[in-house]
Amino acid sequence: MNKIQKLAALSVLPVAAALLALPAQAAERPSCPVPSKAEAKRSFDAKSDKPPRGATAIKGLHVNHLPNGFTYGQVVVNKHDGITEYGYQWTDDRDDVDIRHRSLWVRVVCWPKAGSLAQLRNAPFDTGTFSGNTRTVKIGDRQVLTQKGDGALGHGRYAGWVERKGVVVTVMASQPLVPELTKIIKGIEL
């Protein structure tokens, strides 16, 4: 092998190393966190956690700002129409209709078609659709769609955004937690 061939072979090594590292990087950051079979079974069986799980209740997602005052928690998994909804709901002992009721629901939706905020208005979610009077706000570096919670969502504020292609995150905070909603959203890491 002459000098030019050796130099050409050596110059390819960094490129080859970078290409080999791509699958490892993709494994570190999965496209969308999915629930385990055990989590899906817990959701189906409607098992609750007392005390509730903490900031890492959803595998692959970290809630850095989790308010205090919750007594129960529950995994929520739903698969339908080619999407997987995976979340956790923290709640207190008060009745759902009590305006002081504290509830926080954080959900990751693996929806391959998701790519823009506008799509959330027509997303095929079973619960928590953006069908009301929505507005777009910037929270941190995220463009977030928000609306007043109503109906099945209860009182408070509902928010959602496309974290990256195919991955949607939604947050529902009951009325007492609305003042902390910006901190909650800023603190979510996927």
GROMACS .gro file of C-alpha atoms in nm:
model
  190
    1MET     CA    1   0.000   0.000   0.000
    2ASN     CA    2   0.148   0.337  -0.096
    3LYS     CA    3   0.137   0.658   0.112
    4ILE     CA    4  -0.171   0.797  -0.061
    5GLN     CA    5  -0.366   0.475  -0.005
    6LYS     CA    6  -0.261   0.473   0.363
    7LEU     CA    7  -0.370   0.836   0.410
    8ALA     CA    8  -0.703   0.766   0.238
    9ALA     CA    9  -0.761   0.462   0.460
   10LEU     CA   10  -0.673   0.658   0.776
   11SER     CA   11  -0.899   0.952   0.681
   12VAL     CA   12  -1.196   0.718   0.659
   13LEU     CA   13  -1.150   0.591   1.016
   14PRO     CA   14  -1.310   0.892   1.195
   15VAL     CA   15  -1.608   0.879   0.959
   16ALA     CA   16  -1.648   0.506   1.014
   17ALA     CA   17  -1.624   0.551   1.391
   18ALA     CA   18  -1.892   0.823   1.380
   19LEU     CA   19  -2.122   0.602   1.172
   20LEU     CA   20  -2.075   0.313   1.413
   21ALA     CA   21  -2.163   0.541   1.705
   22LEU     CA   22  -2.499   0.645   1.553
   23PRO     CA   23  -2.689   0.330   1.658
   24ALA     CA   24  -2.552   0.368   2.013
   25GLN     CA   25  -2.665   0.732   2.026
   26ALA     CA   26  -3.010   0.635   1.897
   27ALA     CA   27  -3.034   0.368   2.167
   28GLU     CA   28  -2.951   0.630   2.432
   29ARG     CA   29  -3.235   0.853   2.315
   30PRO     CA   30  -3.524   0.635   2.199
   31SER     CA   31  -3.766   0.793   1.958
   32CYS     CA   32  -4.051   0.760   2.206
   33PRO     CA   33  -4.068   0.610   2.556
   34VAL     CA   34  -4.299   0.311   2.557
   35PRO     CA   35  -4.449   0.140   2.859
   36SER     CA   36  -4.338  -0.205   2.967
   37LYS     CA   37  -4.587  -0.491   2.969
   38ALA     CA   38  -4.594  -0.466   3.349
   39GLU     CA   39  -4.688  -0.095   3.331
   40ALA     CA   40  -4.962  -0.169   3.076
   41LYS     CA   41  -5.099  -0.439   3.309
   42ARG     CA   42  -5.091  -0.198   3.608
   43SER     CA   43  -5.289   0.052   3.403
   44PHE     CA   44  -5.540  -0.211   3.286
   45ASP     CA   45  -5.584  -0.333   3.646
   46ALA     CA   46  -5.625   0.033   3.762
   47LYS     CA   47  -5.365  -0.018   4.036
   48SER     CA   48  -5.269   0.295   4.224
   49ASP     CA   49  -4.954   0.385   4.410
   50LYS     CA   50  -4.975   0.519   4.764
   51PRO     CA   51  -4.756   0.713   4.807
   52PRO     CA   52  -4.731   0.814   4.441
   53ARG     CA   53  -4.415   0.766   4.239
   54GLY     CA   54  -4.182   1.060   4.199
   55ALA     CA   55  -4.031   1.258   3.913
   56THR     CA   56  -3.935   0.947   3.714
   57ALA     CA   57  -4.277   0.781   3.726
   58ILE     CA   58  -4.282   0.759   3.345
   59LYS     CA   59  -3.991   0.558   3.203
   60GLY     CA   60  -3.790   0.779   2.968
   61LEU     CA   61  -3.934   1.105   3.103
   62HIS     CA   62  -3.828   1.316   3.399
   63VAL     CA   63  -4.057   1.572   3.567
   64ASN     CA   64  -3.804   1.804   3.732
   65HIS     CA   65  -4.068   2.022   3.899
   66LEU     CA   66  -4.322   1.801   4.074
   67PRO     CA   67  -4.541   1.992   4.321
   68ASN     CA   68  -4.603   1.852   4.670
   69GLY     CA   69  -4.932   1.743   4.822
   70PHE     CA   70  -5.018   1.429   4.625
   71THR     CA   71  -5.142   1.115   4.799
   72TYR     CA   72  -5.200   0.873   4.511
   73GLY     CA   73  -5.056   0.804   4.171
   74GLN     CA   74  -5.149   0.584   3.879
   75VAL     CA   75  -4.993   0.470   3.553
   76VAL     CA   76  -5.213   0.532   3.251
   77VAL     CA   77  -5.150   0.336   2.930
   78ASN     CA   78  -5.371   0.335   2.624
   79LYS     CA   79  -5.306   0.193   2.277
   80HIS     CA   80  -5.540   0.268   1.987
   81ASP     CA   81  -5.546   0.395   1.629
   82GLY     CA   82  -5.172   0.334   1.583
   83ILE     CA   83  -5.068   0.544   1.883
   84THR     CA   84  -4.952   0.467   2.236
   85GLU     CA   85  -5.041   0.699   2.523
   86TYR     CA   86  -4.826   0.654   2.832
   87GLY     CA   87  -4.852   0.871   3.139
   88TYR     CA   88  -4.885   0.911   3.512
   89GLN     CA   89  -5.146   1.090   3.717
   90TRP     CA   90  -5.071   1.233   4.061
   91THR     CA   91  -5.369   1.327   4.280
   92ASP     CA   92  -5.473   1.409   4.636
   93ASP     CA   93  -5.757   1.280   4.856
   94ARG     CA   94  -6.006   1.556   4.771
   95ASP     CA   95  -6.311   1.489   4.556
   96ASP     CA   96  -6.261   1.562   4.183
   97VAL     CA   97  -6.526   1.837   4.189
   98ASP     CA   98  -6.360   2.020   4.481
   99ILE     CA   99  -6.191   2.331   4.337
  100ARG     CA  100  -5.898   2.270   4.579
  101HIS     CA  101  -5.842   1.920   4.433
  102ARG     CA  102  -5.476   1.878   4.332
  103SER     CA  103  -5.415   1.669   4.025
  104LEU     CA  104  -5.133   1.652   3.770
  105TRP     CA  105  -5.135   1.431   3.463
  106VAL     CA  106  -4.826   1.407   3.242
  107ARG     CA  107  -4.850   1.195   2.928
  108VAL     CA  108  -4.623   1.099   2.640
  109VAL     CA  109  -4.798   1.011   2.316
  110CYS     CA  110  -4.614   0.807   2.057
  111TRP     CA  111  -4.792   0.922   1.742
  112PRO     CA  112  -4.581   0.871   1.429
  113LYS     CA  113  -4.774   1.138   1.233
  114ALA     CA  114  -4.707   1.413   1.489
  115GLY     CA  115  -4.479   1.679   1.353
  116SER     CA  116  -4.638   2.017   1.417
  117LEU     CA  117  -4.830   2.194   1.690
  118ALA     CA  118  -5.129   2.252   1.459
  119GLN     CA  119  -5.180   1.874   1.434
  120LEU     CA  120  -5.264   1.853   1.805
  121ARG     CA  121  -5.605   2.009   1.737
  122ASN     CA  122  -5.698   1.696   1.539
  123ALA     CA  123  -5.495   1.438   1.732
  124PRO     CA  124  -5.665   1.101   1.786
  125PHE     CA  125  -5.638   1.110   2.167
  126ASP     CA  126  -5.910   0.929   2.360
  127THR     CA  127  -5.895   1.176   2.648
  128GLY     CA  128  -5.754   1.525   2.644
  129THR     CA  129  -5.823   1.657   2.297
  130PHE     CA  130  -5.746   2.015   2.202
  131SER     CA  131  -6.098   2.092   2.085
  132GLY     CA  132  -6.169   2.400   2.295
  133ASN     CA  133  -6.053   2.758   2.274
  134THR     CA  134  -5.678   2.699   2.234
  135ARG     CA  135  -5.390   2.942   2.228
  136THR     CA  136  -5.022   2.902   2.150
  137VAL     CA  137  -4.766   3.023   2.404
  138LYS     CA  138  -4.389   2.997   2.430
  139ILE     CA  139  -4.271   2.828   2.749
  140GLY     CA  140  -3.894   2.804   2.767
  141ASP     CA  141  -3.787   2.698   2.418
  142ARG     CA  142  -4.114   2.512   2.348
  143GLN     CA  143  -4.417   2.625   2.149
  144VAL     CA  144  -4.707   2.497   2.359
  145LEU     CA  145  -5.077   2.468   2.283
  146THR     CA  146  -5.295   2.541   2.588
  147GLN     CA  147  -5.661   2.548   2.676
  148LYS     CA  148  -5.883   2.563   2.980
  149GLY     CA  149  -5.950   2.218   3.125
  150ASP     CA  150  -6.310   2.105   3.107
  151GLY     CA  151  -6.524   1.793   3.086
  152ALA     CA  152  -6.327   1.474   3.144
  153LEU     CA  153  -6.010   1.673   3.214
  154GLY     CA  154  -6.156   1.854   3.512
  155HIS     CA  155  -6.078   2.211   3.615
  156GLY     CA  156  -5.742   2.372   3.550
  157ARG     CA  157  -5.522   2.409   3.243
  158TYR     CA  158  -5.429   2.162   2.970
  159ALA     CA  159  -5.113   2.198   2.761
  160GLY     CA  160  -4.933   2.001   2.491
  161TRP     CA  161  -4.648   2.020   2.245
  162VAL     CA  162  -4.458   1.815   1.989
  163GLU     CA  163  -4.129   1.733   2.159
  164ARG     CA  164  -3.987   1.588   1.837
  165LYS     CA  165  -4.121   1.410   1.530
  166GLY     CA  166  -4.362   1.138   1.647
  167VAL     CA  167  -4.350   1.236   2.016
  168VAL     CA  168  -4.613   1.451   2.188
  169VAL     CA  169  -4.618   1.551   2.555
  170THR     CA  170  -4.933   1.671   2.731
  171VAL     CA  171  -4.979   1.809   3.081
  172MET     CA  172  -5.302   1.866   3.271
  173ALA     CA  173  -5.273   2.066   3.594
  174SER     CA  174  -5.572   2.121   3.821
  175GLN     CA  175  -5.662   2.478   3.921
  176PRO     CA  176  -5.442   2.494   4.235
  177LEU     CA  177  -5.138   2.392   4.024
  178VAL     CA  178  -5.193   2.631   3.732
  179PRO     CA  179  -4.953   2.892   3.881
  180GLU     CA  180  -4.679   2.622   3.867
  181LEU     CA  181  -4.761   2.496   3.517
  182THR     CA  182  -4.482   2.694   3.348
  183LYS     CA  183  -4.223   2.550   3.590
  184ILE     CA  184  -4.367   2.199   3.537
  185ILE     CA  185  -4.345   2.227   3.158
  186LYS     CA  186  -3.996   2.382   3.161
  187GLY     CA  187  -3.880   2.099   3.389
  188ILE     CA  188  -3.994   1.811   3.168
  189GLU     CA  189  -3.707   1.622   3.006
  190LEU     CA  190  -3.757   1.343   2.759
   0.00000   0.00000   0.00000
